Coordinates of C-alpha atoms in Angstrom, one line a residue:
Chain A
M1 CA -0.1 0.0 -0.3
L2 CA 2.8 2.6 0.8
Y3 CA 4.9 1.7 -1.8
E4 CA 2.4 1.7 -4.5
K5 CA 2.7 5.1 -5.7
T6 CA 6.5 4.4 -6.7
V7 CA 5.3 2.9 -10.2
G8 CA 3.6 5.7 -11.5
E9 CA 5.9 8.3 -10.2
S10 CA 6.5 11.3 -12.6
S11 CA 9.7 11.8 -14.6
Q12 CA 10.1 15.1 -12.4
N13 CA 9.6 13.3 -9.5
N14 CA 12.4 10.4 -10.7
K15 CA 14.9 13.1 -11.3
L16 CA 14.4 14.3 -8.0
I17 CA 14.7 11.2 -6.1
D18 CA 17.7 10.4 -8.6
F19 CA 19.4 13.1 -7.3
A20 CA 18.6 12.9 -3.8
F21 CA 20.3 9.7 -4.2
R22 CA 23.3 11.0 -5.7
H23 CA 23.6 14.1 -3.3
P24 CA 22.3 12.4 0.3
S25 CA 23.8 15.8 2.2
L26 CA 21.2 17.8 -0.2
I27 CA 18.2 15.9 0.6
T28 CA 17.4 18.5 3.8
F29 CA 17.1 21.4 1.3
L30 CA 15.2 19.7 -1.4
D31 CA 12.5 18.6 1.2
A32 CA 12.5 22.5 3.0
A33 CA 11.8 23.4 -0.8
L34 CA 9.3 20.9 -1.2
V35 CA 7.1 21.8 1.4
F36 CA 6.1 24.8 -0.6
L37 CA 6.5 23.4 -4.2
D38 CA 5.0 20.3 -4.0
P39 CA 4.2 19.2 -0.3
T40 CA 2.9 15.8 -1.2
S41 CA 5.8 14.7 -3.4
E42 CA 7.0 11.4 -3.3
L43 CA 10.3 12.7 -2.1
R44 CA 8.7 14.1 1.1
R45 CA 6.7 11.0 1.1
R46 CA 9.3 8.8 1.4
I47 CA 11.3 10.8 4.0
Y48 CA 7.7 10.8 6.0
I49 CA 7.8 6.9 6.0
M50 CA 11.0 6.9 7.1
F51 CA 10.5 9.0 9.8
S52 CA 7.8 7.2 11.2
I53 CA 9.8 3.8 11.1
L54 CA 12.2 5.6 13.0
E55 CA 10.3 6.9 15.6
A56 CA 8.7 3.3 16.3
S57 CA 12.3 2.0 17.1
P58 CA 13.4 1.8 20.0
E59 CA 16.8 3.0 19.2
Y60 CA 15.4 6.3 17.9
A61 CA 12.5 6.4 20.0
S62 CA 13.9 8.9 22.5
S63 CA 14.5 11.2 19.5
F64 CA 11.0 11.7 18.6
L65 CA 9.8 12.2 22.5
P66 CA 9.0 15.6 23.9
R67 CA 11.7 17.0 26.2
R68 CA 12.7 19.8 28.7
F69 CA 14.2 22.8 26.4
S70 CA 16.4 25.0 28.9
F71 CA 16.5 29.0 28.1
I72 CA 19.5 28.7 25.9
E73 CA 18.0 25.5 24.0
T74 CA 15.0 27.7 23.5
I75 CA 17.0 30.5 21.9
G76 CA 18.4 27.1 19.8
V77 CA 15.2 26.4 18.6
F78 CA 14.8 29.8 16.9
M79 CA 17.8 29.6 15.2
V80 CA 16.7 26.2 14.2
G81 CA 13.5 28.0 12.5
I82 CA 16.0 30.5 10.7
R83 CA 18.2 27.9 9.6
A84 CA 15.0 26.2 8.1
V85 CA 13.7 29.3 6.2
L86 CA 17.3 29.6 4.5
K87 CA 17.0 25.7 3.5
I88 CA 13.9 26.5 1.6
L89 CA 15.9 29.3 -0.3
I90 CA 18.7 26.8 -1.2
G91 CA 16.3 24.3 -1.7
V92 CA 14.2 26.3 -4.1
I93 CA 17.3 27.1 -6.0
I94 CA 18.7 23.7 -6.4
I95 CA 15.4 22.1 -7.7
K96 CA 15.0 25.1 -10.5
V97 CA 18.7 24.0 -11.5
I98 CA 18.1 20.5 -11.7
R99 CA 14.7 20.7 -13.4
L100 CA 16.3 22.8 -16.1
Chain B
M1 CA -36.4 -25.4 13.8
K2 CA -36.3 -24.0 17.7
I3 CA -38.1 -20.7 17.9
L4 CA -35.7 -18.1 20.0
D5 CA -37.4 -15.8 22.5
Y6 CA -35.6 -12.6 22.3
V7 CA -33.0 -12.2 19.3
V8 CA -30.6 -9.0 19.5
I9 CA -28.6 -8.0 16.2
G10 CA -25.4 -6.8 17.0
S11 CA -22.8 -6.3 20.0
G12 CA -22.2 -2.4 19.9
C13 CA -23.4 0.0 22.5
S14 CA -26.7 -0.3 22.1
G15 CA -26.9 -4.0 21.3
A16 CA -24.7 -4.6 24.5
I17 CA -27.1 -2.9 26.7
S18 CA -30.5 -3.8 25.3
A19 CA -29.3 -7.5 25.5
Q20 CA -28.2 -7.0 29.0
T21 CA -31.4 -5.6 30.3
L22 CA -33.2 -8.6 28.8
V23 CA -30.7 -11.1 30.4
E24 CA -30.9 -9.5 33.8
A25 CA -35.1 -9.8 33.8
G26 CA -34.1 -13.6 33.5
V27 CA -35.4 -13.9 29.6
D28 CA -33.7 -16.1 27.1
V29 CA -31.6 -14.0 24.7
T30 CA -29.2 -14.5 21.7
M31 CA -26.9 -12.2 20.1
I32 CA -26.2 -12.4 16.3
D33 CA -23.3 -10.7 15.2
T34 CA -20.5 -10.3 12.4
G35 CA -18.4 -10.2 15.8
I36 CA -14.8 -9.5 13.6
L37 CA -12.0 -9.8 16.2
N38 CA -8.5 -8.5 16.1
T39 CA -6.4 -11.3 14.6
E40 CA -3.4 -9.1 14.2
N41 CA -0.3 -9.6 15.9
N42 CA -0.4 -6.2 17.2
K43 CA -1.7 -6.0 21.1
L44 CA 0.2 -3.9 23.5
P45 CA 2.4 -5.4 26.3
A46 CA 0.2 -5.5 29.3
N47 CA 1.1 -2.9 32.4
K48 CA 3.8 -0.6 30.6
N49 CA 3.2 2.6 29.9
F50 CA 3.5 4.6 26.8
L51 CA 7.4 5.7 27.7
R52 CA 8.5 2.3 28.7
L53 CA 6.9 0.7 25.4
R54 CA 8.6 3.9 23.3
K55 CA 11.7 2.8 24.8
N56 CA 11.9 -0.9 24.8
D57 CA 9.8 -2.8 22.9
R58 CA 11.2 -3.8 19.5
N59 CA 7.7 -4.6 18.0
Q60 CA 6.3 -1.2 19.0
Y61 CA 5.8 -0.7 15.2
R62 CA 3.0 -3.1 15.1
Y63 CA 0.6 -1.0 17.2
F64 CA 2.0 2.3 16.6
I65 CA 2.3 2.0 12.5
G66 CA 0.8 -1.1 11.9
D67 CA 2.4 -4.2 9.8
H68 CA 1.1 -2.8 6.8
G69 CA 1.9 0.9 7.5
Q70 CA -1.4 1.3 8.0
G71 CA -0.9 4.1 10.8
I72 CA 1.1 6.1 8.7
N73 CA -1.3 7.8 6.9
W74 CA 0.3 10.3 4.4
G75 CA -1.9 13.2 2.8
E76 CA -5.3 14.2 3.3
I77 CA -7.4 13.4 6.6
S78 CA -9.3 10.9 5.6
K79 CA -12.2 9.1 7.6
G80 CA -11.0 6.8 10.3
A81 CA -7.5 8.8 10.5
Q82 CA -7.8 8.6 14.4
I83 CA -8.1 5.0 14.5
T84 CA -5.0 3.7 15.5
P85 CA -3.8 0.1 13.8
T86 CA -4.7 -2.1 16.9
R87 CA -8.3 -1.0 16.7
Q88 CA -8.5 -1.3 12.8
Y89 CA -10.0 -4.2 12.9
M90 CA -13.4 -2.7 13.4
T91 CA -13.5 -1.8 9.6
K92 CA -12.6 -5.1 8.4
S93 CA -14.8 -6.5 5.9
V94 CA -17.2 -3.6 6.2
D95 CA -16.7 -2.8 2.1
K96 CA -17.2 -6.3 1.5
Y97 CA -20.5 -6.8 3.3
I98 CA -22.1 -3.4 3.8
P99 CA -21.0 -1.5 1.1
F100 CA -22.0 2.4 0.9
S101 CA -21.5 5.0 -2.0
S102 CA -21.7 8.8 -1.8
N103 CA -20.1 11.8 -3.1
N104 CA -20.5 14.0 0.0
F105 CA -21.0 11.5 2.9
S106 CA -18.5 9.2 4.3
P107 CA -19.5 7.2 7.3
L108 CA -17.5 4.8 9.4
E109 CA -19.4 1.6 9.7
S110 CA -18.0 -1.7 12.0
L111 CA -18.7 -5.3 12.1
G112 CA -16.4 -5.8 14.8
Y113 CA -17.2 -7.4 18.2
G114 CA -18.3 -4.2 20.0
G115 CA -19.0 -2.4 17.1
L116 CA -18.3 1.2 16.8
G117 CA -17.9 1.2 20.5
I118 CA -14.2 -0.6 19.8
G119 CA -13.2 3.4 18.9
W120 CA -15.4 5.2 20.9
G121 CA -14.2 8.3 22.8
L122 CA -16.3 7.3 25.8
Q123 CA -17.8 10.6 26.2
C124 CA -21.0 10.7 28.2
W125 CA -22.7 13.8 27.9
E126 CA -26.4 13.9 29.2
Y127 CA -28.7 15.6 26.8
S128 CA -30.9 18.5 28.3
D129 CA -34.9 17.9 28.6
A130 CA -35.6 20.1 25.7
D131 CA -33.0 18.1 23.4
I132 CA -34.2 14.9 24.7
K133 CA -37.9 16.2 23.6
K134 CA -36.5 17.2 20.2
V135 CA -35.0 13.8 19.8
G136 CA -38.4 12.2 20.5
L137 CA -37.8 10.2 23.5
D138 CA -39.4 10.8 27.0
A139 CA -37.1 13.0 29.5
K140 CA -37.8 11.5 32.6
K141 CA -37.0 8.0 31.8
I142 CA -34.1 9.0 29.7
R143 CA -32.7 10.4 33.1
Q144 CA -33.8 7.2 34.9
A145 CA -32.1 5.1 32.3
Y146 CA -28.8 7.3 32.6
D147 CA -28.3 6.5 35.8
V148 CA -28.7 2.7 35.4
V149 CA -26.6 2.7 32.4
A150 CA -24.0 4.7 34.4
E151 CA -24.0 2.1 37.1
R152 CA -23.0 -0.9 34.6
I153 CA -20.2 0.7 32.5
G154 CA -18.9 3.0 35.2
I155 CA -18.5 6.8 34.7
S156 CA -16.3 9.5 35.7
A157 CA -17.2 13.2 35.7
T158 CA -17.2 16.1 38.2
K159 CA -19.8 18.1 39.4
D160 CA -18.5 21.5 38.0
S161 CA -19.7 24.7 36.7
A162 CA -20.7 22.8 33.3
A163 CA -22.4 19.7 35.2
K164 CA -25.4 21.6 33.8
Y165 CA -24.5 20.5 30.0
T166 CA -21.9 17.4 30.9
I167 CA -23.8 15.1 33.6
G168 CA -27.0 17.1 34.4
P169 CA -28.5 15.0 37.7
L170 CA -26.7 11.7 37.3
K171 CA -26.1 10.2 40.8
N172 CA -23.2 7.6 40.7
F173 CA -20.0 8.2 39.2
D174 CA -16.4 8.2 39.9
P175 CA -14.3 11.0 40.3
S176 CA -13.0 12.1 37.1
A177 CA -9.1 11.2 36.1
D178 CA -6.9 14.1 36.8
A179 CA -6.5 16.7 33.8
D180 CA -2.8 16.9 32.1
K181 CA -0.8 20.3 32.6
N182 CA -2.5 21.7 29.6
H183 CA -5.9 21.6 30.6
Q184 CA -5.2 22.4 34.0
F185 CA -4.0 25.6 32.3
I186 CA -7.3 26.1 30.7
L187 CA -9.1 25.4 33.8
N188 CA -7.1 27.7 36.1
R189 CA -7.8 30.5 33.6
Y190 CA -11.5 29.8 33.3
Q191 CA -11.8 29.6 37.0
K192 CA -10.2 33.1 37.3
N193 CA -12.7 34.7 35.3
E194 CA -15.9 32.4 35.9
N195 CA -18.5 34.8 36.3
K196 CA -17.8 36.9 33.7
M197 CA -17.5 33.8 31.2
K198 CA -20.9 32.4 32.6
K199 CA -22.6 35.7 31.9
N200 CA -21.3 35.2 28.2
G201 CA -22.9 31.7 28.3
V202 CA -19.5 30.2 28.3
Y203 CA -19.3 26.9 30.5
V204 CA -16.0 25.0 30.6
G205 CA -16.2 21.8 32.7
R206 CA -14.5 18.2 32.7
T207 CA -16.0 16.0 30.3
P208 CA -17.6 12.6 31.6
L209 CA -16.0 9.8 30.5
A210 CA -17.0 6.0 30.7
L211 CA -13.5 5.4 32.5
I212 CA -13.6 4.0 36.0
T213 CA -11.0 5.6 38.4
K214 CA -12.3 3.3 41.2
K215 CA -12.0 -0.5 41.0
R216 CA -14.9 -2.4 40.2
P217 CA -15.1 -6.5 39.6
G218 CA -12.8 -7.4 36.7
R219 CA -11.9 -4.1 36.1
K220 CA -9.2 -1.9 37.3
A221 CA -8.9 2.0 38.3
Y222 CA -7.5 4.3 35.6
R223 CA -3.6 4.0 35.7
Y224 CA -2.3 6.8 33.4
L225 CA -0.7 4.4 31.4
D226 CA -1.2 6.6 28.3
T227 CA -2.1 3.9 25.9
D228 CA -5.6 4.9 25.4
F229 CA -5.5 5.2 21.8
Y230 CA -3.9 1.7 21.3
S231 CA -5.4 -0.7 24.2
D232 CA -8.2 -0.8 26.7
N233 CA -5.8 -1.8 29.5
D234 CA -7.1 -3.1 32.8
E235 CA -10.7 -2.7 31.0
S236 CA -10.7 0.8 33.0
A237 CA -12.5 2.2 30.0
W238 CA -15.9 0.4 29.2
R239 CA -16.0 -1.1 25.7
P240 CA -19.5 -3.0 24.5
W241 CA -17.8 -6.0 24.3
I242 CA -16.9 -6.2 28.1
T243 CA -20.6 -6.3 28.7
V244 CA -21.1 -9.0 25.9
N245 CA -18.3 -11.0 27.5
A246 CA -19.9 -11.2 30.9
L247 CA -23.4 -11.6 29.2
R248 CA -21.5 -15.0 27.3
R249 CA -20.9 -16.2 30.9
K250 CA -24.6 -16.2 31.8
R251 CA -27.0 -19.6 31.4
N252 CA -29.7 -17.5 29.6
F253 CA -27.1 -15.8 27.0
T254 CA -26.4 -17.0 23.8
Y255 CA -23.9 -15.6 21.2
I256 CA -23.7 -16.4 17.9
G257 CA -21.2 -14.8 15.9
N258 CA -19.6 -14.7 12.3
T259 CA -23.3 -13.9 11.0
L260 CA -24.4 -11.2 8.9
V261 CA -28.3 -10.5 9.5
T262 CA -29.7 -9.3 6.1
S263 CA -33.3 -9.5 6.3
F264 CA -36.4 -10.4 8.3
R265 CA -39.9 -11.3 7.7
E266 CA -43.0 -11.7 10.0
K267 CA -45.4 -14.0 10.0
D268 CA -48.1 -15.3 12.6
D269 CA -46.3 -13.7 15.5
I270 CA -42.8 -15.5 14.6
V271 CA -40.0 -13.2 13.0
T272 CA -37.8 -15.4 10.6
I273 CA -34.3 -13.7 10.0
N274 CA -32.3 -14.2 7.1
T275 CA -28.3 -14.2 7.6
L276 CA -25.5 -14.9 6.0
N277 CA -22.4 -16.8 7.4
I278 CA -19.5 -15.0 6.8
K279 CA -17.2 -17.7 7.3
T280 CA -18.7 -20.3 5.2
G281 CA -20.9 -18.3 3.0
E282 CA -24.0 -20.4 3.9
H283 CA -27.6 -18.7 4.1
I284 CA -29.5 -19.8 7.4
E285 CA -32.8 -18.8 8.6
I286 CA -33.4 -18.2 12.3
K287 CA -36.7 -17.9 13.8
C288 CA -37.7 -15.7 17.1
K289 CA -40.8 -14.4 19.0
N290 CA -39.1 -11.2 19.6
L291 CA -36.4 -8.9 17.1
I292 CA -34.3 -6.5 18.8
L293 CA -32.4 -4.7 15.9
A294 CA -29.3 -2.9 17.4
S295 CA -26.8 -2.9 14.0
G296 CA -26.5 1.3 14.2
A297 CA -28.6 3.3 12.1
L298 CA -27.1 2.5 9.0
G299 CA -27.0 -1.3 9.5
T300 CA -30.6 -1.3 10.7
A301 CA -31.8 1.0 8.0
R302 CA -30.2 -1.6 5.5
I303 CA -31.8 -4.5 7.0
V304 CA -35.3 -2.5 7.6
L305 CA -35.4 -1.1 4.0
R306 CA -34.3 -4.8 2.4
S307 CA -36.6 -6.5 4.4
F308 CA -39.9 -4.2 3.2
N309 CA -38.4 -4.3 -0.6
E310 CA -38.1 -0.5 -0.3
Y311 CA -35.3 0.1 -3.0
E312 CA -35.0 3.5 -3.8
T313 CA -36.9 4.8 -1.1
K314 CA -35.2 7.9 0.8
I315 CA -35.1 8.0 4.6
P316 CA -33.5 10.7 6.6
I317 CA -30.0 10.8 7.8
L318 CA -28.4 12.8 10.7
S319 CA -24.8 13.2 11.3
N320 CA -22.9 15.7 14.0
P321 CA -20.8 17.7 11.4
H322 CA -17.4 18.2 13.2
S323 CA -14.2 20.0 13.0
Y324 CA -10.4 19.5 14.2
I325 CA -8.8 22.6 15.7
P326 CA -5.5 22.1 16.4
C327 CA -4.3 24.7 19.1
I328 CA -1.0 25.8 20.8
Q329 CA -0.3 26.8 24.3
P330 CA 3.0 29.1 24.2
A331 CA 3.5 28.8 27.9
M332 CA 3.8 25.1 28.0
F333 CA 6.2 25.0 25.2
G334 CA 9.3 23.0 26.0
K335 CA 8.1 22.0 29.3
G336 CA 9.0 18.2 28.2
Y337 CA 7.1 14.9 28.7
E338 CA 4.5 14.5 31.0
S339 CA 4.2 11.4 32.9
K340 CA 0.7 11.0 34.3
K341 CA -1.3 11.8 31.3
L342 CA -4.9 11.4 30.1
G343 CA -5.8 10.4 26.3
F344 CA -9.2 10.9 26.0
G345 CA -11.2 14.3 26.1
Q346 CA -10.8 16.5 29.1
L347 CA -12.7 19.3 28.9
S348 CA -15.8 20.1 27.5
Y349 CA -16.8 23.7 26.3
F350 CA -20.4 25.2 26.0
I351 CA -21.6 28.5 24.6
D352 CA -24.9 28.9 25.5
P353 CA -26.1 32.7 25.5
K354 CA -29.6 32.0 26.3
G355 CA -28.8 29.4 29.1
D356 CA -31.6 26.7 27.8
D357 CA -28.8 24.3 26.5
S358 CA -31.0 23.6 23.4
G359 CA -29.5 23.4 19.9
I360 CA -25.9 24.5 21.0
S361 CA -22.7 23.4 19.8
V362 CA -20.1 21.3 22.0
A363 CA -16.6 21.2 21.8
S364 CA -14.1 19.0 23.6
S365 CA -10.1 19.1 24.0
Y366 CA -7.5 16.6 24.0
G367 CA -3.7 16.1 24.6
Y368 CA -1.7 14.6 21.7
Q369 CA 1.2 13.4 23.9
S370 CA 0.5 9.4 22.9
L371 CA 0.3 10.1 19.3
M372 CA 3.1 9.8 17.0
L373 CA 5.0 12.9 16.5
F374 CA 5.9 12.3 12.7
R375 CA 2.3 13.2 11.9
I376 CA 2.9 16.9 13.7
I377 CA 6.5 17.0 11.8
A378 CA 4.6 16.7 8.6
Q379 CA 2.2 19.7 9.5
I380 CA 5.0 21.7 10.4
P381 CA 6.1 23.8 7.1
F382 CA 10.0 23.1 7.2
N383 CA 12.3 20.2 6.3
F384 CA 11.7 17.2 8.1
L385 CA 15.4 17.3 10.0
D386 CA 14.0 20.6 11.6
G387 CA 10.6 20.0 12.1
R388 CA 11.5 16.9 14.3
I389 CA 13.4 19.7 16.8
L390 CA 10.7 22.2 16.5
A391 CA 7.9 19.2 17.0
R392 CA 9.9 18.3 20.3
Y393 CA 9.5 21.7 21.6
L394 CA 5.9 22.5 20.5
T395 CA 4.5 19.3 21.4
P396 CA 4.1 19.9 25.1
G397 CA 2.1 23.1 24.0
L398 CA -0.6 21.1 21.9
I399 CA -3.8 20.3 21.8
V400 CA -6.7 19.4 19.7
L401 CA -10.2 20.8 20.0
I402 CA -12.9 19.0 18.4
A403 CA -16.2 20.9 17.7
Q404 CA -19.3 19.3 17.2
H405 CA -22.7 20.5 15.7
P406 CA -26.1 19.2 16.3
D407 CA -28.1 18.0 12.9
S408 CA -31.8 18.3 12.0
T409 CA -33.5 16.3 9.1
S410 CA -33.7 18.2 5.8
P411 CA -34.4 17.1 2.1
D412 CA -30.6 17.3 0.8
K413 CA -30.2 14.7 3.7
Y414 CA -31.1 11.0 3.1
L415 CA -30.3 7.5 2.5
K416 CA -31.6 5.0 -0.1
L417 CA -30.8 1.2 -0.7
V418 CA -30.0 0.6 -4.2
K419 CA -29.9 -3.1 -6.2
D420 CA -26.1 -3.7 -6.9
S421 CA -25.7 -7.4 -8.7
Q422 CA -21.8 -6.7 -7.8
T423 CA -22.3 -6.8 -4.0
Q424 CA -22.6 -9.7 -1.6
T425 CA -26.1 -9.0 -0.4
G426 CA -27.3 -7.6 -4.0
D427 CA -27.6 -4.1 -3.0
K428 CA -25.8 -1.1 -1.4
L429 CA -26.5 2.4 0.7
E430 CA -26.4 5.4 -1.3
A431 CA -26.5 8.7 0.5
N432 CA -26.7 12.3 -0.1
Y433 CA -25.6 14.8 3.0
E434 CA -25.6 18.5 2.0
L435 CA -25.3 21.3 4.8
T436 CA -27.7 24.4 4.2
D437 CA -25.9 27.8 3.7
E438 CA -27.5 28.9 6.9
E439 CA -26.2 25.8 8.8
E440 CA -22.6 26.3 7.0
R441 CA -22.5 29.8 8.5
T442 CA -23.9 29.0 12.1
W443 CA -21.1 26.1 12.1
D444 CA -18.4 28.1 11.2
S445 CA -19.3 31.2 13.6
R446 CA -19.8 29.0 16.5
E447 CA -16.2 27.6 15.7
K448 CA -14.9 31.2 15.4
K449 CA -16.3 31.7 18.5
Y450 CA -14.8 28.7 20.5
I451 CA -11.5 30.0 18.8
S452 CA -11.9 33.3 20.2
I453 CA -12.5 32.2 23.9
L454 CA -9.6 29.8 24.2
R455 CA -7.6 33.0 23.1
K456 CA -8.9 33.9 26.5
F457 CA -7.3 30.9 28.2
H458 CA -3.9 31.8 26.3
T459 CA -4.6 29.0 23.6
Y460 CA -4.6 29.6 20.1
A461 CA -5.8 27.9 17.2
I462 CA -3.2 27.1 14.5
K463 CA -5.8 25.3 11.8
Q464 CA -9.8 24.9 11.4
V465 CA -10.0 21.3 9.7
K466 CA -13.4 20.7 8.3
T467 CA -14.0 17.3 8.1
E468 CA -16.0 14.9 5.8
H469 CA -19.4 14.4 6.3
G470 CA -20.5 11.3 8.1
S471 CA -16.8 10.9 9.4
G472 CA -17.8 12.0 13.0
I473 CA -19.3 8.3 13.8
H474 CA -22.3 9.6 15.1
Y475 CA -25.4 8.6 13.2
A476 CA -29.0 8.7 13.6
G477 CA -32.9 9.5 12.5
T478 CA -32.9 6.9 9.6
L479 CA -36.3 5.7 11.0
P480 CA -37.6 8.4 13.1
F481 CA -40.3 7.9 16.0
S482 CA -43.7 8.7 15.0
E483 CA -46.9 8.7 17.0
K484 CA -49.0 7.9 14.2
P485 CA -48.4 4.2 12.2
K486 CA -46.2 5.2 9.4
K487 CA -43.9 2.9 7.4
L488 CA -40.2 3.1 7.8
A489 CA -41.0 5.1 11.4
L490 CA -40.6 3.7 15.0
A491 CA -43.3 4.1 17.8
A492 CA -42.4 5.5 21.2
S493 CA -41.7 2.1 22.5
G494 CA -38.9 1.2 19.7
R495 CA -41.1 -1.1 17.8
L496 CA -41.0 -0.9 14.2
H497 CA -44.4 0.5 12.6
N498 CA -46.3 -2.2 10.6
T499 CA -44.5 -5.0 12.7
K500 CA -45.7 -6.8 15.8
H501 CA -42.4 -8.0 17.4
V502 CA -39.6 -6.1 15.5
Y503 CA -37.9 -3.6 17.6
V504 CA -35.2 -1.2 17.2
A505 CA -32.6 -0.4 20.0
D506 CA -30.5 1.8 18.2
S507 CA -30.4 5.6 17.6
S508 CA -32.5 5.0 14.4
G509 CA -35.5 6.7 15.9
F510 CA -33.9 9.8 16.6
R511 CA -35.6 12.8 15.1
Y512 CA -32.9 15.1 15.9
L513 CA -29.3 14.9 17.1
P514 CA -27.7 17.2 19.6
A515 CA -24.1 17.9 19.3
K516 CA -23.3 16.1 22.2
G517 CA -22.0 12.6 21.3
L518 CA -25.2 10.2 21.3
T519 CA -23.8 7.3 22.6
F520 CA -24.9 7.6 26.5
T521 CA -28.2 8.7 25.1
L522 CA -28.3 5.6 22.7
M523 CA -27.5 3.3 25.3
A524 CA -29.9 4.9 27.9
N525 CA -32.8 4.2 24.7
A526 CA -31.4 1.0 24.5
H527 CA -32.6 0.1 28.2
I528 CA -36.1 1.6 27.8
V529 CA -36.6 -0.3 24.4
A530 CA -35.6 -3.5 26.2
T531 CA -37.9 -2.5 29.1
N532 CA -40.7 -1.9 26.6
I533 CA -40.1 -5.3 25.2
L534 CA -40.5 -7.2 28.3
K535 CA -43.7 -5.1 28.9
E536 CA -45.4 -5.6 25.6
S537 CA -44.3 -9.2 25.4
K538 CA -45.8 -10.3 28.3

């Protein structure tokens, strides 16, 4: 059920996924841009499934549980937000380039 | 062929309660039920709380996301999205045996052991006298029946300032389970401004739940294991199967499973029931003196329409329109994991400027902690990696409000049974459900009021998700009560007009559907119908 969609992928999605496999360090940028360009894209769906599997594994469960944040860490969270916005901008540029 | 005395169809909330009333009166009762069980290997280990399971259990994927990934739900929220993998057996084989088709109505039905009660949210609100009257029931009898049902299933509640709207004059109940920090935060703010709020017709109080906080025979008091969405640990939450299991130990009760009732016919004071064995495919006839239909408003409608050969006949349908409103409490961000958490609805919100508890909407709020974080991460407009960090920070401040609205009949809300040779039963139920513009506007403005009230409690809505019609699991009104004998309608006793010994114990007779969840009232009605049958069959 979860894997059916891969069969009929569009060529654009294929291109994006091939690129992601070749450059795994750039996946986070592609993901960030796709939130706005194509939120239900195949790449995001695959990341979503991977996250669900990781979350349901005892080795990684702690990384998905709510935790207490100190004041300094709270500032860190805001920095993460700013970083995430920058990733969107970079991701949009990458996608525009590889789709050309 | 043996002629049975009393036959109850269905093991859901109304079937379980009506059967119990009959069994306690000492008569011989047979329950006929499809009774599909959970055969997946996905039960939660007993006595472990959510945190321990998350950190230690290698098999947790089975109950959190399911062997086939059925708990993952990518994309739009669809019907049944709230049902976790361990409870998904409740919808098994539904498409095969009770097919349904509609472009604008998407109900959830069950052939499981315990019916829709398997996934019930346990809310036990009492209807007001005015609403009971509009439904077509007797307020005095229903109030007495509420007490009987509460005694049987066990309810926890609080006599707070919203008690008039939540439990009314209910006599016996356990104290509510402790509210979590998010809801205590709201309650504290409400209590500070209570008089002013009440003047504006705003009432907030603890939601009454079919959840025991004091030990009962065979059932433990609620222990805050925080696995409520996945398991019926300790049987502290009441489910219909608990009652049916207890009845099966009685000498005057017989349970026939794997059996779908398709139709009936009545002749010479004997009712012949046509059934289909879902294991063997065999068609079997069962004869009885009294038939009690308790298959839910949709299931009963199918059986009755088919029995009277009423194909293409439009009958009404009622269902509570509802919306999900996720909200944030910034004061709770970054507060970490809360060890004592309740997964069920915790607070009820009522806006009633007229103060008559009639025609109002209701909202109830839930914590989010024991649901998986990956769903939240996907909703954050960032990449998954950074979204995970933010979600861990934000989740302690997340609650979900569910707003429900009343429903009245209209020519644009109807069901009909149509022939379909492709299905097991040769037919299927079709529906059309459209709200009027006036209803749309009213429900929307009420939801906006809820959102504005929550802001006063420093709780902010981030989204308003209108769900598909019918996905709220509350259905009624298909065979409305009618004092005058009329086809496809019920007498006040619950007897189906134009029959002598066929009764309906579920919500099919309700002429109006108040916003407060109907389950407690349909159980009270099931008790009354069973009592009426005993009187009339003497």
